[in-house]
C-alpha positions as MATLAB code, in Angstrom:
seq = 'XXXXXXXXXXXXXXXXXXXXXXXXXXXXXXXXXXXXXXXXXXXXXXXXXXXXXXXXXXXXXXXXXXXXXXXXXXXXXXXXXXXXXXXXXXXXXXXXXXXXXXXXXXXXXXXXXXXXXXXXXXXXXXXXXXXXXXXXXXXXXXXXXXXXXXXXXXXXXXXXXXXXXXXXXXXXXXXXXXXXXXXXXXXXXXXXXXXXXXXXXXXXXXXXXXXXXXXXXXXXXXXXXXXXXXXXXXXXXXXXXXXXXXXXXXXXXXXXXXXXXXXXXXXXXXXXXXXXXXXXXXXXXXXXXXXXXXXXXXXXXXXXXXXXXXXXXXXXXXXXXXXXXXXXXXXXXXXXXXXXXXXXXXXXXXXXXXXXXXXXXXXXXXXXXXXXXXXXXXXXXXXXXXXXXXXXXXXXXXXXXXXXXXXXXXX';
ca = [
       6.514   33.737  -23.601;
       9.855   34.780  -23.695;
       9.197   38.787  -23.908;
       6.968   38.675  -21.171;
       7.267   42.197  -19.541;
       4.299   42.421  -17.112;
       2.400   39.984  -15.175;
      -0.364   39.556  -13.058;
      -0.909   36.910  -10.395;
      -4.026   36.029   -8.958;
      -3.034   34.152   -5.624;
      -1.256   36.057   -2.791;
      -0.044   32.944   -0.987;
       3.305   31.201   -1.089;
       2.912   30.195   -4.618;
       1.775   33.361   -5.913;
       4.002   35.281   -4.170;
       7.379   32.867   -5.275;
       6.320   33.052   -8.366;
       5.996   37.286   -8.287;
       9.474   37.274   -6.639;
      11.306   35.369   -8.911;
       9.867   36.691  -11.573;
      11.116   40.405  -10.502;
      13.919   38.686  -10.243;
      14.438   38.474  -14.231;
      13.083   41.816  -14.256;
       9.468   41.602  -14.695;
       6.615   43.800  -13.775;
       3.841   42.048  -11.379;
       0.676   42.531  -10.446;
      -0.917   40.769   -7.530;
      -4.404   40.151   -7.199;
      -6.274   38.465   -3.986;
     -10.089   37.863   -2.951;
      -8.985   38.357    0.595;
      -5.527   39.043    1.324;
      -1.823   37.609    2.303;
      -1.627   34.482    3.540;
      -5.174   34.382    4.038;
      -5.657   30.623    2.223;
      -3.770   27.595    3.096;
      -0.740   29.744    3.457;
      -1.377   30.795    7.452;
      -2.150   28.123    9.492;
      -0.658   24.834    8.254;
       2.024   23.469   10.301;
       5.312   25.453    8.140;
       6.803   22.244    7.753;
       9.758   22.024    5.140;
      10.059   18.749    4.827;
      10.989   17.606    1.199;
      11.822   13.826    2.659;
       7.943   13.703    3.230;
       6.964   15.422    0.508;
       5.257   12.244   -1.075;
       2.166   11.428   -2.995;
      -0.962   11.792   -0.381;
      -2.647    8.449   -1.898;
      -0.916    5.369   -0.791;
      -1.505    1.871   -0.911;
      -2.271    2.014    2.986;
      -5.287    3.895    2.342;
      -7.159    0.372    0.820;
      -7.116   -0.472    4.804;
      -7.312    2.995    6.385;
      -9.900    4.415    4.231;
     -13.102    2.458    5.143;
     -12.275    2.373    8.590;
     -11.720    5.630    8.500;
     -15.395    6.141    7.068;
     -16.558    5.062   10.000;
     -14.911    6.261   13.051;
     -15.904   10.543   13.331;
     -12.698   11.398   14.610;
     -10.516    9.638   11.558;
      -7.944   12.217   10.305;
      -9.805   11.605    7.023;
     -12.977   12.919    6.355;
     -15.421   12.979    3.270;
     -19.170   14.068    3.990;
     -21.279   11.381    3.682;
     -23.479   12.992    1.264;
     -25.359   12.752   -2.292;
     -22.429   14.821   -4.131;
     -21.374   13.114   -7.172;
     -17.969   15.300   -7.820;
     -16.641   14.876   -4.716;
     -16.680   10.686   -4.801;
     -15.630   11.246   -8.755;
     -12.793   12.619   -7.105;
     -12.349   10.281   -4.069;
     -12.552    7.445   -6.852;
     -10.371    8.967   -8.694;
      -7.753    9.108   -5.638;
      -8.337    5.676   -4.478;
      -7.215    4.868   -7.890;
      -3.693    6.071   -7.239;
      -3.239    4.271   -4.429;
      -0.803    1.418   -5.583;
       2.317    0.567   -5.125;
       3.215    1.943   -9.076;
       1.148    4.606   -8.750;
       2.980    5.797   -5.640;
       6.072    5.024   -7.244;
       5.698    6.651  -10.438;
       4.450    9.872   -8.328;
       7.681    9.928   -6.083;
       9.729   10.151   -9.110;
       8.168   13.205  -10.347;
       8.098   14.073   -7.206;
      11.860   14.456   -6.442;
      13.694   16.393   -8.657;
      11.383   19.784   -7.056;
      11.565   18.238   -3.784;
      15.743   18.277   -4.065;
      15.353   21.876   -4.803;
      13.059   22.876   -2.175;
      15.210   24.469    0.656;
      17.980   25.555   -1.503;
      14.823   27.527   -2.990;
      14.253   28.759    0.573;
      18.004   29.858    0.982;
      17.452   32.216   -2.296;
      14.506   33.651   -1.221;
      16.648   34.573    2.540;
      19.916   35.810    0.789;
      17.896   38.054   -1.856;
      16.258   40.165    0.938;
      13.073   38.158    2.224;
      13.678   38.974    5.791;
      12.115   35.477    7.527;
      14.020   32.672    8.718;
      13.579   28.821    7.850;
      14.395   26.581   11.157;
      16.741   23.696   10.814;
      15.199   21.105   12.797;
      15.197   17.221   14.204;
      11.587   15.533   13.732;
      10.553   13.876   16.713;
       8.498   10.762   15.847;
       6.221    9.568   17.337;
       4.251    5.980   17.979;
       2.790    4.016   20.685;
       3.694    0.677   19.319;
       6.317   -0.537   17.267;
       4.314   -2.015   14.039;
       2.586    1.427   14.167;
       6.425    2.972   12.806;
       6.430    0.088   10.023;
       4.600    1.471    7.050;
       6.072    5.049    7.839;
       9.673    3.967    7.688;
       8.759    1.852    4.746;
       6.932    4.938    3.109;
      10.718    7.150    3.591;
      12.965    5.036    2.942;
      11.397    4.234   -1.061;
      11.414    8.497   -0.855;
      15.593    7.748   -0.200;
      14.870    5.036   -3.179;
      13.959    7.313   -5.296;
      16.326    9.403   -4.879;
      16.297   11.918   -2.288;
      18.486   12.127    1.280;
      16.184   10.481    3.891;
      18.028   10.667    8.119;
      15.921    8.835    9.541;
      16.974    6.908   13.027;
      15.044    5.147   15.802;
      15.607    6.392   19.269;
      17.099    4.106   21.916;
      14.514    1.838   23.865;
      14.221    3.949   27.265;
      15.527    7.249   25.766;
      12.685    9.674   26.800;
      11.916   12.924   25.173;
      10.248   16.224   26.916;
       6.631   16.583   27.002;
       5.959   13.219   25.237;
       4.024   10.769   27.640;
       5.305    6.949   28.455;
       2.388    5.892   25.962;
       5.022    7.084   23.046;
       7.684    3.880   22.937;
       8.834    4.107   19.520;
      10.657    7.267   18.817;
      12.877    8.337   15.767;
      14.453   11.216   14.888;
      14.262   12.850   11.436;
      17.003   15.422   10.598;
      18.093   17.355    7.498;
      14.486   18.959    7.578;
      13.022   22.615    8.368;
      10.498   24.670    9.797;
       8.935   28.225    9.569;
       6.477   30.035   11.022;
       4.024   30.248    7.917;
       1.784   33.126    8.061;
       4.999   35.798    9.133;
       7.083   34.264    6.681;
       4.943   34.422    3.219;
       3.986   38.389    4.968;
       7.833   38.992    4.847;
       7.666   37.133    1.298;
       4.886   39.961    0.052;
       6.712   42.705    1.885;
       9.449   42.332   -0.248;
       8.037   41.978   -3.498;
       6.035   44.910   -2.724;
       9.341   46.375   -1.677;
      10.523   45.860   -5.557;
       7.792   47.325   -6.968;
       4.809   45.033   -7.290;
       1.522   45.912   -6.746;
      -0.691   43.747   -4.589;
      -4.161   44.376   -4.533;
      -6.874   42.785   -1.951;
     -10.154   42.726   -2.056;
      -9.962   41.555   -5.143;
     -12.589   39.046   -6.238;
     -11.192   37.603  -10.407;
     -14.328   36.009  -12.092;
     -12.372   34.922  -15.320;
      -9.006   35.112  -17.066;
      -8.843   34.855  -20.873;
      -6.604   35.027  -23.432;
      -6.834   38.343  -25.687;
      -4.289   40.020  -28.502;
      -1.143   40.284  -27.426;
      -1.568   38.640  -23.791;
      -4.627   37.775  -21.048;
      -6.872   39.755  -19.418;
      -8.148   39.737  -15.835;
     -11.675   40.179  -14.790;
     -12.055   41.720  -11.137;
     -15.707   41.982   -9.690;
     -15.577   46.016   -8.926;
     -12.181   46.748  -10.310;
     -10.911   47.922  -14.654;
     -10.211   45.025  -15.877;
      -6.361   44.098  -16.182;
      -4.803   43.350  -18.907;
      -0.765   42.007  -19.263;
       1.732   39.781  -21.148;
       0.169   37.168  -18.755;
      -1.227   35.713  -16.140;
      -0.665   33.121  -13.430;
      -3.694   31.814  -11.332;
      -2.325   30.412   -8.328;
      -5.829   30.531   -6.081;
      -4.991   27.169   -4.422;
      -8.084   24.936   -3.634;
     -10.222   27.717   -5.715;
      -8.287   26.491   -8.707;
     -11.235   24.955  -10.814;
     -13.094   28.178  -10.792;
     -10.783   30.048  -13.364;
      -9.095   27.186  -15.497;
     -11.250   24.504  -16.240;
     -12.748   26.885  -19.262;
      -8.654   27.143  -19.869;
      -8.245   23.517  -21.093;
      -7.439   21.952  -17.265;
      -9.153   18.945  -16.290;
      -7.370   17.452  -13.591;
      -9.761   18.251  -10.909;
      -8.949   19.590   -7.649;
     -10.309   19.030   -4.646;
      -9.975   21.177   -1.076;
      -8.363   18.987    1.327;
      -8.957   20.938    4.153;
      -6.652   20.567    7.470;
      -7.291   22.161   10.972;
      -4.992   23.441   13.417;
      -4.746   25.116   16.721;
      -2.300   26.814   18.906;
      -1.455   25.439   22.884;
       0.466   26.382   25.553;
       3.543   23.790   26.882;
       4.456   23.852   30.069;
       7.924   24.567   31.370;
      10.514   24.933   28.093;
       8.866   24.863   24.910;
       9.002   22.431   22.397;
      11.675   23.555   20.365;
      11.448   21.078   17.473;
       8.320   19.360   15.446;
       6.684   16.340   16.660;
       4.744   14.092   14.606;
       2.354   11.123   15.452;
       1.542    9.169   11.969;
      -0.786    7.254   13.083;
      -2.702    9.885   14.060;
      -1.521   11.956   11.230;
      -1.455   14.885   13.382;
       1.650   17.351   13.162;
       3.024   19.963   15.842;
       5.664   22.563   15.097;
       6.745   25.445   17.763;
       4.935   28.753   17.141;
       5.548   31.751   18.660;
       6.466   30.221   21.977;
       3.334   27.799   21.687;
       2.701   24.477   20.181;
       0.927   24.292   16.560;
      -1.214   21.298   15.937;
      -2.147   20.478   13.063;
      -4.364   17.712   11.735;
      -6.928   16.073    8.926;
      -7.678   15.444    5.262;
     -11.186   16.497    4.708;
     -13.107   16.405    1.897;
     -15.223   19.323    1.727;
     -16.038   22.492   -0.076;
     -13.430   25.859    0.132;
     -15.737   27.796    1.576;
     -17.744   25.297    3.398;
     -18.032   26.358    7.435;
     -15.686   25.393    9.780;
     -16.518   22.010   11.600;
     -15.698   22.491   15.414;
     -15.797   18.202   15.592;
     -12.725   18.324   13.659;
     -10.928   19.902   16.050;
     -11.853   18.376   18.993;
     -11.388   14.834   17.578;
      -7.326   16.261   16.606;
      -6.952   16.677   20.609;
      -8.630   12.890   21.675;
      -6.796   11.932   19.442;
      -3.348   12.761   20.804;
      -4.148   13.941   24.369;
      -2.888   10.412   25.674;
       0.247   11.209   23.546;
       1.765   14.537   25.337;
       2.531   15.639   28.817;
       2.952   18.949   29.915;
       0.832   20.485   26.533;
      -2.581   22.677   28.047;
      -5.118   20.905   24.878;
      -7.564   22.397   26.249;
      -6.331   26.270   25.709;
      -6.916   26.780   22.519;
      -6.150   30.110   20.573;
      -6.096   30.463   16.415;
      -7.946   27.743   15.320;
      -7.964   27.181   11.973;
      -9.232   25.647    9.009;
      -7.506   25.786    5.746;
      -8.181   24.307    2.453;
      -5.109   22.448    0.723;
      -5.472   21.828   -2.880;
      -5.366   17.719   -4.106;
      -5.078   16.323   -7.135;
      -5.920   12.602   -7.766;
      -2.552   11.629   -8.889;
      -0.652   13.663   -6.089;
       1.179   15.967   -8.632;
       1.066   19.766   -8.752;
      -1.157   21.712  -12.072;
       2.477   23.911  -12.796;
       2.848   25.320  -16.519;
       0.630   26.752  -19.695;
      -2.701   26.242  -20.042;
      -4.536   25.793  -23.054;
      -4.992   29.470  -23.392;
      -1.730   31.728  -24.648;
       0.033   33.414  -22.318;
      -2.330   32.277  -18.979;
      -0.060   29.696  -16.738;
      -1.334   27.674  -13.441;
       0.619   27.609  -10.481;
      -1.017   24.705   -7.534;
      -2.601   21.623   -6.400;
       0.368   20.963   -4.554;
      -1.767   19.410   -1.642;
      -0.157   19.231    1.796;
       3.086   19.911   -0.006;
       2.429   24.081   -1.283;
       4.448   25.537    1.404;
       7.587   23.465    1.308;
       7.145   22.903   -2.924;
       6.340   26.933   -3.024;
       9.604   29.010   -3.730;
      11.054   25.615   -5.562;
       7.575   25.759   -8.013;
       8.247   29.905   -8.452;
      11.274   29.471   -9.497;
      10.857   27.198  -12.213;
       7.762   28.715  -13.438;
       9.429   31.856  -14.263;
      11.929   30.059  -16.080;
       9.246   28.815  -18.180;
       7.541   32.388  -18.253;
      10.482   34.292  -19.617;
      12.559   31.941  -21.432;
      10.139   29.247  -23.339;
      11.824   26.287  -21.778;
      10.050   24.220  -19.527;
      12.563   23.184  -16.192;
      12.829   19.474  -16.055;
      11.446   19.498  -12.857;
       8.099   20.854  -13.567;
       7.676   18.719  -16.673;
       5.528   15.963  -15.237;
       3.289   18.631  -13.925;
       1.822   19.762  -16.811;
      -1.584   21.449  -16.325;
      -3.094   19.452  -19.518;
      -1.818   16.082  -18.701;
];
């Protein structure tokens, strides 16, 4: 919609807010609608990892052998109800599908092109006046033996395959690293990679949009977007309805709600991940630390440790489960010395929208002038500015960026 003047977005989390700030950028209007405010989604408490050399399809062929073992053991990093709920395993089915070698494959490669763009995306957003700050960073990683490292080295280096930079090195047998106990013997090092602190930095992200003029409204519950004469209209429980040139729903793991009656079918499910903040003792951990096996991530925040674990299945809005989090410390207390587990502040549960096939729902709906912005999975904060970006190319020119193209919403 190339004369697009005014916008509205419903979404105030990194995606919504990229998406407002580029398009201000090109001199657009924008609205800003949320149900509950900044960063209140899967935008605060994930682990702020920018990491496009792991920014890789979530169903691998691994998962044939982790999956039903995971089933069984309660403190698994994945988690699905075991309930009659005939959606949710349509959608785990539906996963599992995707988990081949060509599946994986084919989803790298679209995959790649955004993920080569993602923290040049970042610098753009610092140099234009966001004031935050990305963290360059080494990954510390993690493993108590050495076949554990296997199928996560094998996993990066087809991501360097396919065509991205991948520095990944294994520490020297003996080399010891702070705060990690003797149980750790296989270390590498990841570096080219960044961090932020999430919640402050999409705040600083809405701060300056608002700074340019947009208006971002909380409390803001949308029960439908449709197309009308001329644009889309917005339907806010207690609010005028809104009307504009159009509108991008970017409402993460709430998604379905508002486009499925707009011609989207992929489905998307809440992935929901937990995390907690600890105190270290002595220095603090000044760089991330991952354990794959455990799939549990740690980045430094605000003089504490972040940790951040599991993949569950559930609702959004489903209560938080206390048993995730205390299966995220057994899970790694053998793993760190020096880190208080048991002094727990922010804990957290956020819910990450998945797609079966891995990819992001970025580009038109069905509907005129009413776009989708999400389902990037674990991958929304590092994809974010990148997926902004290129969606107001395609909002205010007609073109669709190359690197969005295998993310169409109507695949």
């Amino acid at each position: 919609m190339p004369d697009t003047k005014n916008v509205v977005i419903v979404g105030a989390g990194m995606v919504g807010l990229a998406t407002a700030w580029h398009l201000q950028e090109r001199g657009v209007e924008v609205t800003i609608l949320d149900r509950r405010g900044v960063a209140a989604g899967a935008s605060w408490g994930n682990a702020g990892w920018l990491t496009p050399a792991m920014a890789m399809p979530l169903a691998d062929p691994s998962l044939w052998a982790y999956g039903p073992q995971a089933m069984l053991d309660p403190d698994a990093a994945l988690s699905v109800p075991f309930r009659l709920d005939t959606a949710l395993w349509g959608f785990v089915a539906r996963f599992m599908s995707h988990a081949t070698p060509g599946a994986w494959q084919r989803a790298m490669a679209a995959l790649t092109p955004i993920d080569r763009m993602a923290l040049e995306a970042y610098d753009e957003l610092e140099a234009g006046g966001v004031h935050a700050t990305s963290y360059p960073s080494r990954w510390v990683i993690g493993f108590e033996r050495e076949k554990e490292s296997v199928p996560f080295v094998h996993e990066l280096r087809n991501v360097a395959k396919a065509g991205q930079e991948v520095r990944l090195s294994r520490l020297p047998d003996g080399v010891r690293v702070p705060h990690l106990s003797p149980k750790v013997r296989s270390i590498w090092s990841l570096e080219g990679q960044r961090y932020i602190e999430p919640g402050p930095y999409v705040e600083a992200l809405a701060t300056s949009v608002s700074a340019r003029g947009a208006k971002v409204v909380t409390d803001a519950q949308v029960t439908a977007v449709r197309p009308v004469a001329g644009g889309a209209e917005v339907v806010v429980q207690g609010h005028d309805t809104l009307r504009a040139d159009a509108v991008v729903v970017a409402t993460g793991a709430w998604l379905p709600d508002l486009v499925r009656p707009l011609g989207v079918r992929t489905r998307v499910q809440a992935g929901r991940g937990y995390s907690f903040s600890v105190p270290v003792e002595g220095s603090p951990i000044d760089h991330p630390v991952y354990f794959p096996a455990r799939r549990v991530a740690c980045t430094p925040y605000q003089g504490r440790l972040r940790v951040a674990g599991t993949m569950e299945f559930r609702g959004p809005d489903e209560p938080f489960q206390p048993g995730r989090v205390r299966a995220i410390v057994r899970s790694v207390r053998d793993l760190f010395e020096g880190v208080d587990l048991d002094t727990r502040v922010d804990e957290w549960v956020g819910s990450r929208p998945v797609t079966p096939d891995g990819l992001p729902l970025v580009g038109r709906t069905a509907a005129p002038g009413v776009y989708v912005a999400g389902g990037h999975g674990m991958w929304g904060i590092v994809l974010g500015p990148a997926t902004g970006r290129a969606l107001a190319e395609q909002m205010t020119t007609g073109r669709t960026p190359p690197e969005i193209a295998p993310f169409d919403p109507l695949r």
